[in-house]
Each structure stands twice: as C-alpha cells, then as structure tokens.
C-alpha cells in the first residue's frame, strides 16, 4: 500500500475522514442492531425462564423442603418469619436466613442448597415454548416482545451475515486510521507535529484513500446504505407477528435455538448412535450456502450422517423435517461439484417437493412427470438441478449412476416388497448410484423383514448378515446392527417446543338403525362394509359416529381451530362432507386419489388461508402421506386403520415442526364390533414397531415378531364378529346338527 495519500491535508482530509467516519458508524450500527437484538433475545428468555421458575416454586410450601435433605431443619421458624413458599427463598443468601431467630446456620445453608437444587431442576425440566395468545393480556407481552425480536433477526440476519466480515473489517480499520489521520485535517497542526506523527497521518490518509477504491470496487458502500435502511424499518405489529409465527414457527424456533440452546437430549438428536460414530459424523463439514433457510441442530446432524455414511435410511419420526435434511445434503454436494440429484416420491407429494426445492434452496427443480416429462428429463440432464419424479414415473428416467450425485426415495416404505415393480425400479437406481437416502417415518408396518428389505437396498451384505430370527435378537442388538445405515429421532426428544398431542378415543354405541346395517354387513361377511356401517345408515341422523363428528368440528370451529377429517372410505367422506356442509362448516375437499397432486396442494393452501373454523376432508391414503397440514390443530379419524403407522402418519401431518397449537386427535370407535376387534388385534404390531424401530433400547431380551396381513386380519375379524352375533360357518353347522334354521340378519 502506498504511503503517499491521494488526498491532501486540510479540507480534503477533513472531508475524507467525515465521509468514512459516517459510513463506518453506519456499518457498526448495522452490526450492533443484529448483535444487540441477539443479546436482547437471550435476556428476554432468561427473564421468562426465571419467571416460570419462580411460579413453579411458588406452589412448593417451605415445609416440603425438608423432604430434600436428611437433616432435621428448623423450617417452622422460616414460615413464622414470612417465608411461605420456596419462591420466597429463591436468591435469599444463607446469612440472611441465619439471622432469622430460631433458624441457625445449618438450616440456613441446607435450605439455600435445597431451593437452588429445586430451581435448577425446574430450569432443566421446563422446555421453552411460545404459545399463541392474541388477547393482549400482560402475560402475553413477553411472548410478543420475543416474537418481535426473532422476526427482526429473521429479516436482518440473511441480509447482514454474508457481509459481517467485510463490515467488521471496514469499521475497525476506519476507527484506527481516523485517529492517526486526525492531525492531517489541519495543515498548520500537521506542520507543527513531530515527524513520526506526520508520517502516521499520511499513512492513515493513504489507507482511507485505499478504502475509497475498495468501496467503489466491491459496492460495500452501497451495501452499507441498504443494510442501514433495512435496519431502520419498523418492526411488525403484534397481529402481523402472530400471523407470521403461526405460518413460520419452525423458522422462529430455529433462530431462537441458535441463541438459547433448547433443552434437549444430545444423544436423542444423534439418534442413539455410538459415541465414536456420532463424533465422526458431527465433525463432517456441511456446506449450507445453497439453503435459503437455517436448519435445526438435529437436522444438520442428520444431513452430516447421510453425507458421512453415503447410503442411509433416515427414519425420523414424521414432522421432523426429513425433506429439509435431504435438501441440505444436496446443497452440500452441489457445493462440492455435483450437478444432478434425483428424488422419487408418491404422486401426492411431488408438487410439495418442487415447492420445497424452490422455497428452501437456490437449486433448480425439474418436474420429471406428466405430459412434458421427456423434455423435462432432457433439461435436467443438460442443466443440472433436482429432478423429481414418482414411483410410477421412475421407469421412464434412464438410469444414470455416474451423473447423479444423490438418489432420494421419499416414503420409502412404499418399496419394501422386493417383488413389486416400483421396488425393482428403485433397486435398479440404488445399485447404480453411490449415494442413496431413503426417507420414511414408518420403516416397518407389520414385520421386521419389511425393515430389512429397505436395509437391503442400501447394503445387501449388512442385510444378509443380520440374524434370521430378528424377533429373538432384542431391540438393542438390532439397533446396533443397523446403526451404520439407520438414523431415527423422535419428536419428543428433539422438538421440545412442539405442543402437546392429546389422543382421544371416542367410543360410541350404534343406534338401532346403525346396528341393523352393521348386522347385515356381518352376515354378508363383508369386512369393508362392517367398517363403514356406522356411517351408512338410511338416515344420516341415525349415525352416532357422524353426530359426534359434527359436534367435534363445531366445537373446534367455535374456538378458532381448523379440523382435518380422515377416512379410508370415499362414501364415508361423502356422507361426512354433506353433514358438515349442512351444519354450516366451511369444508374443503374431499381430497381423494382422483384429485390431481397439484390440485391437492392448492386445496391445502386454500384451507390454510381460509377461515379459522375450516374443515379439510381427506382420504387417509391421500392426505395422510407427505402433506403438511399444521394449519389445523384438530384431527378426526373416522375409523381405526389396519396398520398403526397409517393413523400415526395422518396425525403427524398436523403434529409436526411448524405446529404452534396443542393437537387433539379424535378416533371415532363403535362399541362391541369391528372397531374394537381391530384395536385389539393391532396392539401387538405397535409394540414391535416401538421396540425395534422407534425406541433406542428396551428391557425385554426377546420380542415375538408379529406378522398380521390385512387380509388375515379381515378374515379373523369377520369370523369373530359372525361368531359373536350368531352367523357364519360355525353356527350354520350347529343349526344343521340341530335341524333348525340359522338366525337371519
């Protein structure tokens, strides 16, 4: 750098310094705005935590502190002195308590320790949660303040952080050089200064001249002006904040979690992997420069796991953002030079994938499906990006293992049957592509063998080496065996801010008309007719299930909660839709398999933007897979499903990241009939799933594998109900032997 300044001492130097001081002050103000907001968030959270701790301790009488120590404490003296609860003692020093007559040093020190221990337990055990409250009550003010700060950071961080280093360098440099150049602002003062001072002033002027050139070349000056204008924008009002939080709560929580670590089990976030593997995964760099939104900590770990291991099954519980983790993997690989990626998914979520690619990344999405499929495939191959196709459409995409950096198979449980055509198509691709990521929140419905079939797509040797009788291995050993390819985290472990899920089984007695329809279905031996009978009465007013469903929807709507109604059967959905419309509910749907994927997404968008008492009616095989329905907080299952995961997946469309309300799931069940039989027979399936796939360990050394096919279950239930009601082969034989006519429905 030249030590001879282009700017002459005197007026020119004064103008130079004034200009850089003002611009540097603006740069520093931009950084201070972001950093001060960050500090303020931490302060608000800490104050809120202490308020909640004090409230919890406020219900603990002082007398109960004696249970926390084995010493004989003089607690009565503290009560007599006005200390009624543990909250009254929080922060009170031992010396103050020792001065209370009748307390003594031992009691004072023990009480202080007990209160601090209790407060610490409360701090660790109370998750940080933001709850919607538009009432304006004083207790909602802190939440509004926190939302305002987080909204500001969501707006400013993406603008400021890419320039933080340049802003810091410039502001720091100007602060140093402005002091050294100050004598040059006055010619006489500079002339009378010592030689060393004059030399420093000239070097400082030359440095500031250099910054002039840098600002012009890099555009940093204009950037500072733009950032200053962004920082000066007023914050959103409380109404707009509540709306933004309801739409984008996951983003709010992500920013919050980056400032104030949320209370969660680190092991849970790492999917119970071995410490050695978890450390290697965590150390793997992750390039998120092509992501438009930040990731949660456990999501970054999931992306690193997929990148480190190469071929994995990500089995995170529904609602934890498996799509986001997949996009993060593609973002990293794109940064490393990979050009093309392929996503295979059910038709119902294809449009959703393309929307996520566009909204969450800077990568280009290509729809490799529909009438323009061939042209889209050609563009994808030529331009690169993320190609998205369906299981049915995968066969039309030429297998190209060398040119595809990652194959993602969403809802991978669709390809657990090795004999199925779509499984063979996926297997051809998994054999050709080195990096493979299978996604499913329900990796095993009925049998452990289904899970092993997915493992086989990733690592045939690992699958072949698993013990033949997996039901006798025990869950811990099973999880250890598949750890190299399998990562699963549950909502309760990593989403401590996720509101509660309340499951309610609504048992209803059939009306006489409903009983007649049901008995006729049993006599005919039609399992599906038995499942639908409760709704298909000649007069809908005679359906007790339907009446309860209308009540649930009306109650939810009166409280401003949207509802989603699921059924397996289209004719049941038609009955439900007519009843809800007649009751005045704003209904969207029904969504069935006949509705095109894009139209489904449009209907869901309309539902989320519509009235707060709206109802979405959907076939569970359509709305229960791959769609985000967190605009609703009440879900009704019209009948029990034949696999536990179907119900869990449907509910998880609501109870997932982004949900800000407590979710209430109502399951409508009829007493003494097919519903009760199904619930009983399927309980074993859920236990096996929990032991081997959902949980990290169980105490049982052996668990019996359960294999209940839907056809087998149907035959068993029909036989049970026919026997209970006096129909079927057994009763026919008895009637023949007795020479009487068997009972008629």
Short mmCIF file of N, CA and C in Angstrom, two decimals, residues 74-235:
data_model
loop_
_atom_site.label_atom_id
_atom_site.label_comp_id
_atom_site.label_asym_id
_atom_site.label_seq_id
_atom_site.Cartn_x
_atom_site.Cartn_y
_atom_site.Cartn_z
N UNK A 74 -35.08 -26.56 60.73
CA UNK A 74 -35.99 -25.73 61.52
C UNK A 74 -36.82 -24.86 60.56
N UNK A 75 -37.73 -25.48 59.88
CA UNK A 75 -38.48 -24.79 58.84
C UNK A 75 -39.61 -23.95 59.41
N UNK A 76 -40.11 -24.34 60.58
CA UNK A 76 -41.22 -23.59 61.18
C UNK A 76 -40.81 -22.15 61.45
N UNK A 77 -39.55 -21.94 61.83
CA UNK A 77 -39.08 -20.59 62.11
C UNK A 77 -39.09 -19.74 60.84
N UNK A 78 -38.79 -20.36 59.67
CA UNK A 78 -38.83 -19.62 58.41
C UNK A 78 -40.27 -19.23 58.05
N UNK A 79 -41.21 -20.16 58.26
CA UNK A 79 -42.62 -19.86 57.98
C UNK A 79 -43.10 -18.71 58.87
N UNK A 80 -42.73 -18.77 60.15
CA UNK A 80 -43.13 -17.70 61.08
C UNK A 80 -42.54 -16.35 60.67
N UNK A 81 -41.39 -16.39 59.97
CA UNK A 81 -40.74 -15.15 59.54
C UNK A 81 -41.31 -14.63 58.22
N UNK A 82 -42.30 -15.33 57.64
CA UNK A 82 -42.95 -14.84 56.43
C UNK A 82 -42.55 -15.54 55.16
N UNK A 83 -41.69 -16.56 55.24
CA UNK A 83 -41.30 -17.31 54.05
C UNK A 83 -42.29 -18.46 53.87
N UNK A 84 -43.25 -18.28 52.96
CA UNK A 84 -44.33 -19.28 52.82
C UNK A 84 -43.99 -20.36 51.81
N UNK A 85 -43.34 -20.00 50.71
CA UNK A 85 -43.04 -20.96 49.64
C UNK A 85 -41.56 -20.93 49.27
N UNK A 86 -41.15 -21.90 48.47
CA UNK A 86 -39.77 -21.95 48.01
C UNK A 86 -39.41 -20.72 47.19
N UNK A 87 -40.41 -20.15 46.48
CA UNK A 87 -40.15 -18.94 45.70
C UNK A 87 -39.71 -17.78 46.58
N UNK A 88 -40.26 -17.70 47.80
CA UNK A 88 -39.87 -16.62 48.72
C UNK A 88 -38.41 -16.73 49.13
N UNK A 89 -37.85 -17.93 49.04
CA UNK A 89 -36.47 -18.16 49.47
C UNK A 89 -35.47 -18.10 48.32
N UNK A 90 -35.98 -18.04 47.08
CA UNK A 90 -35.09 -18.04 45.92
C UNK A 90 -34.23 -16.79 45.91
N UNK A 91 -32.92 -16.96 45.90
CA UNK A 91 -31.99 -15.84 45.88
C UNK A 91 -31.68 -15.23 47.22
N UNK A 92 -32.30 -15.71 48.26
CA UNK A 92 -32.03 -15.18 49.60
C UNK A 92 -30.74 -15.83 50.11
N UNK A 93 -29.73 -15.06 50.51
CA UNK A 93 -28.47 -15.66 50.97
C UNK A 93 -28.62 -16.36 52.31
N UNK A 94 -27.74 -17.30 52.55
CA UNK A 94 -27.78 -18.07 53.79
C UNK A 94 -27.61 -17.17 55.01
N UNK A 95 -26.78 -16.13 54.87
CA UNK A 95 -26.55 -15.24 56.01
C UNK A 95 -27.84 -14.55 56.45
N UNK A 96 -28.69 -14.19 55.49
CA UNK A 96 -29.96 -13.55 55.82
C UNK A 96 -30.87 -14.52 56.58
N UNK A 97 -30.91 -15.76 56.14
CA UNK A 97 -31.76 -16.75 56.82
C UNK A 97 -31.19 -17.10 58.18
N UNK A 98 -29.87 -17.12 58.30
CA UNK A 98 -29.23 -17.43 59.58
C UNK A 98 -29.58 -16.39 60.63
N UNK A 99 -29.85 -15.17 60.15
CA UNK A 99 -30.18 -14.09 61.09
C UNK A 99 -31.61 -14.17 61.61
N UNK A 100 -32.45 -15.04 60.99
CA UNK A 100 -33.82 -15.20 61.46
C UNK A 100 -33.80 -15.97 62.77
N UNK A 101 -34.46 -15.47 63.81
CA UNK A 101 -34.45 -16.16 65.11
C UNK A 101 -34.95 -17.60 64.99
N UNK A 102 -34.19 -18.52 65.54
CA UNK A 102 -34.60 -19.91 65.59
C UNK A 102 -34.22 -20.74 64.39
N UNK A 103 -33.52 -20.14 63.39
CA UNK A 103 -33.18 -20.88 62.18
C UNK A 103 -31.83 -21.59 62.33
N UNK A 104 -30.79 -20.84 62.51
CA UNK A 104 -29.46 -21.42 62.68
C UNK A 104 -28.74 -21.62 61.36
N UNK A 105 -27.41 -21.73 61.43
CA UNK A 105 -26.58 -21.80 60.24
C UNK A 105 -26.85 -23.07 59.43
N UNK A 106 -27.01 -24.22 60.13
CA UNK A 106 -27.21 -25.48 59.41
C UNK A 106 -28.48 -25.45 58.57
N UNK A 107 -29.59 -24.99 59.16
CA UNK A 107 -30.85 -24.91 58.42
C UNK A 107 -30.73 -23.91 57.28
N UNK A 108 -30.09 -22.75 57.55
CA UNK A 108 -29.96 -21.72 56.52
C UNK A 108 -29.22 -22.25 55.30
N UNK A 109 -28.09 -22.89 55.52
CA UNK A 109 -27.29 -23.39 54.40
C UNK A 109 -28.02 -24.53 53.66
N UNK A 110 -28.67 -25.41 54.40
CA UNK A 110 -29.38 -26.53 53.78
C UNK A 110 -30.57 -26.04 52.97
N UNK A 111 -31.29 -25.05 53.47
CA UNK A 111 -32.45 -24.52 52.76
C UNK A 111 -32.02 -23.84 51.47
N UNK A 112 -30.96 -23.04 51.51
CA UNK A 112 -30.47 -22.38 50.30
C UNK A 112 -30.08 -23.42 49.25
N UNK A 113 -29.38 -24.47 49.68
CA UNK A 113 -28.97 -25.51 48.75
C UNK A 113 -30.18 -26.23 48.17
N UNK A 114 -31.18 -26.52 49.01
CA UNK A 114 -32.37 -27.23 48.55
C UNK A 114 -33.15 -26.39 47.54
N UNK A 115 -33.28 -25.11 47.80
CA UNK A 115 -34.02 -24.23 46.89
C UNK A 115 -33.29 -24.11 45.56
N UNK A 116 -31.98 -23.97 45.58
CA UNK A 116 -31.22 -23.88 44.33
C UNK A 116 -31.30 -25.19 43.54
N UNK A 117 -31.26 -26.31 44.25
CA UNK A 117 -31.39 -27.60 43.57
C UNK A 117 -32.76 -27.73 42.93
N UNK A 118 -33.80 -27.30 43.63
CA UNK A 118 -35.15 -27.36 43.10
C UNK A 118 -35.30 -26.43 41.90
N UNK A 119 -34.75 -25.23 42.00
CA UNK A 119 -34.83 -24.27 40.90
C UNK A 119 -34.10 -24.79 39.68
N UNK A 120 -32.94 -25.43 39.90
CA UNK A 120 -32.19 -25.98 38.78
C UNK A 120 -32.95 -27.08 38.07
N UNK A 121 -33.64 -27.91 38.86
CA UNK A 121 -34.43 -28.98 38.25
C UNK A 121 -35.56 -28.41 37.42
N UNK A 122 -36.19 -27.33 37.90
CA UNK A 122 -37.28 -26.70 37.16
C UNK A 122 -36.74 -26.09 35.87
N UNK A 123 -35.58 -25.40 35.95
CA UNK A 123 -35.00 -24.78 34.76
C UNK A 123 -34.70 -25.83 33.69
N UNK A 124 -34.17 -26.97 34.11
CA UNK A 124 -33.81 -28.01 33.16
C UNK A 124 -35.02 -28.74 32.61
N UNK A 125 -36.09 -28.79 33.39
CA UNK A 125 -37.23 -29.62 33.00
C UNK A 125 -38.34 -28.91 32.28
N UNK A 126 -38.30 -27.58 32.23
CA UNK A 126 -39.36 -26.82 31.57
C UNK A 126 -38.90 -26.40 30.19
N UNK A 127 -39.43 -27.00 29.12
CA UNK A 127 -39.00 -26.63 27.77
C UNK A 127 -39.46 -25.23 27.40
N UNK A 128 -38.70 -24.61 26.53
CA UNK A 128 -39.04 -23.28 26.06
C UNK A 128 -40.11 -23.40 24.98
N UNK A 129 -41.24 -22.75 25.18
CA UNK A 129 -42.34 -22.88 24.24
C UNK A 129 -43.03 -21.53 24.07
N UNK A 130 -43.30 -21.18 22.83
CA UNK A 130 -44.04 -19.97 22.53
C UNK A 130 -45.47 -20.36 22.20
N UNK A 131 -46.42 -19.75 22.84
CA UNK A 131 -47.82 -20.11 22.63
C UNK A 131 -48.60 -18.91 22.11
N UNK A 132 -49.45 -19.16 21.12
CA UNK A 132 -50.24 -18.09 20.52
C UNK A 132 -51.24 -17.53 21.52
N UNK A 133 -51.24 -16.23 21.68
CA UNK A 133 -52.19 -15.57 22.58
C UNK A 133 -52.40 -14.16 22.05
N UNK A 134 -53.49 -13.96 21.35
CA UNK A 134 -53.79 -12.66 20.74
C UNK A 134 -54.59 -11.76 21.66
N UNK A 135 -54.73 -12.16 22.92
CA UNK A 135 -55.62 -11.41 23.82
C UNK A 135 -55.04 -10.08 24.25
N UNK A 136 -53.70 -9.96 24.19
CA UNK A 136 -53.09 -8.72 24.67
C UNK A 136 -52.93 -8.67 26.17
N UNK A 137 -53.18 -9.79 26.86
CA UNK A 137 -53.02 -9.82 28.32
C UNK A 137 -51.57 -9.56 28.67
N UNK A 138 -51.31 -9.05 29.88
CA UNK A 138 -49.92 -8.76 30.27
C UNK A 138 -49.00 -9.96 30.17
N UNK A 139 -49.52 -11.19 30.45
CA UNK A 139 -48.65 -12.35 30.41
C UNK A 139 -48.28 -12.76 28.99
N UNK A 140 -48.91 -12.14 27.99
CA UNK A 140 -48.53 -12.43 26.60
C UNK A 140 -47.55 -11.38 26.06
N UNK A 141 -47.30 -10.33 26.84
CA UNK A 141 -46.43 -9.26 26.37
C UNK A 141 -45.01 -9.75 26.12
N UNK A 142 -44.49 -10.59 27.03
CA UNK A 142 -43.13 -11.10 26.86
C UNK A 142 -43.01 -11.92 25.59
N UNK A 143 -44.04 -12.70 25.28
CA UNK A 143 -44.01 -13.50 24.06
C UNK A 143 -44.01 -12.61 22.83
N UNK A 144 -44.84 -11.57 22.84
CA UNK A 144 -44.87 -10.64 21.71
C UNK A 144 -43.51 -9.97 21.53
N UNK A 145 -42.91 -9.56 22.65
CA UNK A 145 -41.58 -8.95 22.58
C UNK A 145 -40.57 -9.90 21.96
N UNK A 146 -40.61 -11.16 22.40
CA UNK A 146 -39.68 -12.15 21.88
C UNK A 146 -39.93 -12.40 20.39
N UNK A 147 -41.20 -12.50 19.99
CA UNK A 147 -41.51 -12.70 18.58
C UNK A 147 -41.02 -11.51 17.74
N UNK A 148 -41.17 -10.32 18.28
CA UNK A 148 -40.72 -9.13 17.54
C UNK A 148 -39.20 -9.18 17.31
N UNK A 149 -38.46 -9.57 18.35
CA UNK A 149 -37.01 -9.66 18.22
C UNK A 149 -36.61 -10.76 17.24
N UNK A 150 -37.26 -11.91 17.34
CA UNK A 150 -36.94 -13.02 16.44
C UNK A 150 -37.31 -12.69 15.00
N UNK A 151 -38.44 -12.02 14.81
CA UNK A 151 -38.84 -11.62 13.46
C UNK A 151 -37.82 -10.65 12.87
N UNK A 152 -37.30 -9.77 13.72
CA UNK A 152 -36.27 -8.83 13.26
C UNK A 152 -35.02 -9.59 12.82
N UNK A 153 -34.63 -10.59 13.60
CA UNK A 153 -33.45 -11.36 13.24
C UNK A 153 -33.68 -12.18 11.97
N UNK A 154 -34.88 -12.74 11.83
CA UNK A 154 -35.20 -13.48 10.61
C UNK A 154 -35.09 -12.58 9.38
N UNK A 155 -35.43 -11.32 9.57
CA UNK A 155 -35.38 -10.37 8.45
C UNK A 155 -33.96 -9.88 8.19
N UNK A 156 -33.20 -9.60 9.26
CA UNK A 156 -31.91 -8.95 9.09
C UNK A 156 -30.73 -9.91 8.94
N UNK A 157 -30.78 -11.04 9.63
CA UNK A 157 -29.63 -11.94 9.57
C UNK A 157 -29.27 -12.37 8.15
N UNK A 158 -30.22 -12.79 7.33
CA UNK A 158 -29.83 -13.19 5.96
C UNK A 158 -29.22 -12.05 5.16
N UNK A 159 -29.57 -10.82 5.51
CA UNK A 159 -29.02 -9.67 4.80
C UNK A 159 -27.63 -9.30 5.32
N UNK A 160 -27.45 -9.37 6.64
CA UNK A 160 -26.23 -8.86 7.27
C UNK A 160 -25.11 -9.89 7.31
N UNK A 161 -25.44 -11.13 7.68
CA UNK A 161 -24.39 -12.12 7.96
C UNK A 161 -23.44 -12.36 6.78
N UNK A 162 -23.91 -12.39 5.52
CA UNK A 162 -22.95 -12.57 4.43
C UNK A 162 -21.90 -11.46 4.35
N UNK A 163 -22.20 -10.31 4.94
CA UNK A 163 -21.28 -9.16 4.86
C UNK A 163 -20.63 -8.84 6.20
N UNK A 164 -20.82 -9.70 7.22
CA UNK A 164 -20.33 -9.37 8.56
C UNK A 164 -18.83 -9.14 8.57
N UNK A 165 -18.08 -10.02 7.94
CA UNK A 165 -16.62 -9.87 7.96
C UNK A 165 -16.19 -8.57 7.29
N UNK A 166 -16.77 -8.25 6.14
CA UNK A 166 -16.40 -7.01 5.44
C UNK A 166 -16.79 -5.79 6.25
N UNK A 167 -17.98 -5.81 6.87
CA UNK A 167 -18.41 -4.68 7.69
C UNK A 167 -17.49 -4.49 8.89
N UNK A 168 -17.13 -5.61 9.53
CA UNK A 168 -16.26 -5.53 10.70
C UNK A 168 -14.89 -5.00 10.32
N UNK A 169 -14.33 -5.53 9.23
CA UNK A 169 -13.01 -5.07 8.79
C UNK A 169 -13.02 -3.58 8.50
N UNK A 170 -14.04 -3.13 7.79
CA UNK A 170 -14.11 -1.72 7.42
C UNK A 170 -14.27 -0.83 8.65
N UNK A 171 -15.21 -1.16 9.51
CA UNK A 171 -15.46 -0.32 10.69
C UNK A 171 -14.24 -0.28 11.60
N UNK A 172 -13.57 -1.43 11.77
CA UNK A 172 -12.38 -1.47 12.63
C UNK A 172 -11.24 -0.67 12.02
N UNK A 173 -11.05 -0.83 10.71
CA UNK A 173 -9.97 -0.12 10.03
C UNK A 173 -10.16 1.39 10.11
N UNK A 174 -11.38 1.85 9.87
CA UNK A 174 -11.64 3.29 9.93
C UNK A 174 -11.43 3.82 11.34
N UNK A 175 -11.84 3.06 12.34
CA UNK A 175 -11.66 3.52 13.72
C UNK A 175 -10.19 3.75 14.04
N UNK A 176 -9.33 2.87 13.52
CA UNK A 176 -7.89 3.01 13.78
C UNK A 176 -7.29 4.14 12.95
N UNK A 177 -7.59 4.16 11.65
CA UNK A 177 -6.96 5.14 10.77
C UNK A 177 -7.49 6.55 11.00
N UNK A 178 -8.72 6.68 11.43
CA UNK A 178 -9.27 8.02 11.66
C UNK A 178 -8.53 8.73 12.78
N UNK A 179 -8.14 8.00 13.81
CA UNK A 179 -7.38 8.60 14.91
C UNK A 179 -6.00 9.04 14.42
N UNK A 180 -5.34 8.17 13.67
CA UNK A 180 -4.00 8.50 13.18
C UNK A 180 -4.03 9.64 12.17
N UNK A 181 -5.11 9.74 11.38
CA UNK A 181 -5.18 10.76 10.32
C UNK A 181 -5.68 12.10 10.83
N UNK A 182 -6.15 12.17 12.06
CA UNK A 182 -6.76 13.40 12.57
C UNK A 182 -5.86 14.63 12.43
N UNK A 183 -4.53 14.56 12.72
CA UNK A 183 -3.68 15.76 12.56
C UNK A 183 -3.69 16.32 11.14
N UNK A 184 -3.97 15.48 10.15
CA UNK A 184 -3.92 15.92 8.75
C UNK A 184 -5.12 16.77 8.37
N UNK A 185 -6.12 16.86 9.24
CA UNK A 185 -7.29 17.67 8.91
C UNK A 185 -6.99 19.17 9.04
N UNK A 186 -5.81 19.51 9.62
CA UNK A 186 -5.41 20.91 9.77
C UNK A 186 -3.97 21.03 9.32
N UNK A 187 -3.73 21.81 8.26
CA UNK A 187 -2.38 21.90 7.70
C UNK A 187 -1.36 22.41 8.71
N UNK A 188 -1.73 23.46 9.45
CA UNK A 188 -0.79 24.04 10.42
C UNK A 188 -0.47 23.04 11.52
N UNK A 189 -1.52 22.37 12.01
CA UNK A 189 -1.31 21.38 13.07
C UNK A 189 -0.40 20.26 12.58
N UNK A 190 -0.59 19.84 11.33
CA UNK A 190 0.25 18.77 10.80
C UNK A 190 1.69 19.24 10.65
N UNK A 191 1.87 20.49 10.21
CA UNK A 191 3.23 21.01 10.01
C UNK A 191 3.98 21.12 11.32
N UNK A 192 3.29 21.43 12.43
CA UNK A 192 3.94 21.59 13.72
C UNK A 192 4.09 20.27 14.48
N UNK A 193 3.55 19.17 13.91
CA UNK A 193 3.63 17.88 14.59
C UNK A 193 5.01 17.26 14.42
N UNK A 194 5.30 16.29 15.29
CA UNK A 194 6.55 15.54 15.16
C UNK A 194 6.53 14.74 13.86
N UNK A 195 7.74 14.43 13.37
CA UNK A 195 7.86 13.72 12.10
C UNK A 195 7.10 12.39 12.13
N UNK A 196 7.21 11.64 13.25
CA UNK A 196 6.53 10.34 13.35
C UNK A 196 5.02 10.51 13.24
N UNK A 197 4.49 11.58 13.85
CA UNK A 197 3.05 11.84 13.80
C UNK A 197 2.63 12.17 12.38
N UNK A 198 3.46 12.99 11.67
CA UNK A 198 3.13 13.34 10.29
C UNK A 198 3.14 12.09 9.40
N UNK A 199 4.12 11.23 9.62
CA UNK A 199 4.19 10.01 8.80
C UNK A 199 2.98 9.11 9.05
N UNK A 200 2.59 8.98 10.31
CA UNK A 200 1.41 8.16 10.62
C UNK A 200 0.16 8.74 9.99
N UNK A 201 0.02 10.06 10.02
CA UNK A 201 -1.15 10.71 9.45
C UNK A 201 -1.22 10.48 7.95
N UNK A 202 -0.07 10.58 7.26
CA UNK A 202 -0.06 10.37 5.82
C UNK A 202 -0.40 8.91 5.49
N UNK A 203 0.18 7.96 6.27
CA UNK A 203 -0.13 6.55 6.01
C UNK A 203 -1.63 6.27 6.24
N UNK A 204 -2.19 6.92 7.25
CA UNK A 204 -3.61 6.72 7.54
C UNK A 204 -4.47 7.29 6.42
N UNK A 205 -4.11 8.48 5.92
CA UNK A 205 -4.85 9.05 4.79
C UNK A 205 -4.76 8.14 3.57
N UNK A 206 -3.58 7.59 3.33
CA UNK A 206 -3.41 6.68 2.20
C UNK A 206 -4.29 5.43 2.37
N UNK A 207 -4.39 4.93 3.61
CA UNK A 207 -5.22 3.75 3.86
C UNK A 207 -6.69 4.08 3.61
N UNK A 208 -7.12 5.25 4.03
CA UNK A 208 -8.52 5.64 3.80
C UNK A 208 -8.78 5.87 2.31
N UNK A 209 -7.78 6.41 1.60
CA UNK A 209 -7.91 6.52 0.14
C UNK A 209 -8.11 5.13 -0.49
N UNK A 210 -7.35 4.17 0.02
CA UNK A 210 -7.49 2.80 -0.49
C UNK A 210 -8.89 2.27 -0.23
N UNK A 211 -9.45 2.58 0.94
CA UNK A 211 -10.82 2.15 1.24
C UNK A 211 -11.81 2.79 0.27
N UNK A 212 -11.54 4.02 -0.16
CA UNK A 212 -12.41 4.64 -1.17
C UNK A 212 -12.49 3.76 -2.42
N UNK A 213 -11.33 3.31 -2.85
CA UNK A 213 -11.28 2.46 -4.05
C UNK A 213 -11.98 1.12 -3.79
N UNK A 214 -11.75 0.56 -2.60
CA UNK A 214 -12.36 -0.73 -2.27
C UNK A 214 -13.88 -0.62 -2.22
N UNK A 215 -14.38 0.43 -1.62
CA UNK A 215 -15.82 0.64 -1.53
C UNK A 215 -16.44 0.75 -2.91
N UNK A 216 -15.75 1.43 -3.79
CA UNK A 216 -16.27 1.59 -5.15
C UNK A 216 -16.23 0.28 -5.92
N UNK A 217 -15.15 -0.50 -5.75
CA UNK A 217 -14.99 -1.74 -6.50
C UNK A 217 -15.96 -2.83 -6.02
N UNK A 218 -16.07 -2.96 -4.71
CA UNK A 218 -16.89 -4.06 -4.14
C UNK A 218 -18.34 -3.68 -3.95
N UNK A 219 -18.65 -2.38 -4.03
CA UNK A 219 -20.02 -1.96 -3.76
C UNK A 219 -20.38 -1.99 -2.29
N UNK A 220 -19.36 -2.07 -1.40
CA UNK A 220 -19.64 -2.16 0.03
C UNK A 220 -20.34 -0.91 0.55
N UNK A 221 -20.01 0.24 0.00
CA UNK A 221 -20.67 1.46 0.45
C UNK A 221 -22.17 1.41 0.22
N UNK A 222 -22.57 0.98 -0.98
CA UNK A 222 -23.99 0.87 -1.29
C UNK A 222 -24.64 -0.21 -0.43
N UNK A 223 -23.89 -1.28 -0.17
CA UNK A 223 -24.42 -2.35 0.69
C UNK A 223 -24.70 -1.83 2.09
N UNK A 224 -23.78 -1.04 2.64
CA UNK A 224 -23.98 -0.47 3.97
C UNK A 224 -25.22 0.41 3.99
N UNK A 225 -25.40 1.22 2.96
CA UNK A 225 -26.59 2.07 2.89
C UNK A 225 -27.87 1.23 2.87
N UNK A 226 -27.86 0.15 2.08
CA UNK A 226 -29.04 -0.72 2.00
C UNK A 226 -29.31 -1.40 3.34
N UNK A 227 -28.25 -1.86 3.99
CA UNK A 227 -28.43 -2.54 5.27
C UNK A 227 -28.91 -1.56 6.34
N UNK A 228 -28.40 -0.35 6.31
CA UNK A 228 -28.85 0.66 7.27
C UNK A 228 -30.33 0.95 7.08
N UNK A 229 -30.77 1.01 5.81
CA UNK A 229 -32.19 1.24 5.54
C UNK A 229 -33.03 0.08 6.04
N UNK A 230 -32.52 -1.16 5.85
CA UNK A 230 -33.26 -2.33 6.34
C UNK A 230 -33.37 -2.32 7.86
N UNK A 231 -32.30 -1.92 8.52
CA UNK A 231 -32.32 -1.86 9.99
C UNK A 231 -33.27 -0.77 10.49
N UNK A 232 -33.47 0.26 9.71
CA UNK A 232 -34.33 1.36 10.13
C UNK A 232 -35.81 1.06 9.95
N UNK A 233 -36.11 0.00 9.20
CA UNK A 233 -37.52 -0.34 9.00
C UNK A 233 -38.18 -0.68 10.32
N UNK A 234 -39.41 -0.22 10.55
CA UNK A 234 -40.08 -0.52 11.82
C UNK A 234 -40.42 -2.00 11.94
N UNK A 235 -40.47 -2.50 13.17
CA UNK A 235 -40.85 -3.89 13.41
C UNK A 235 -42.34 -4.08 13.15
#
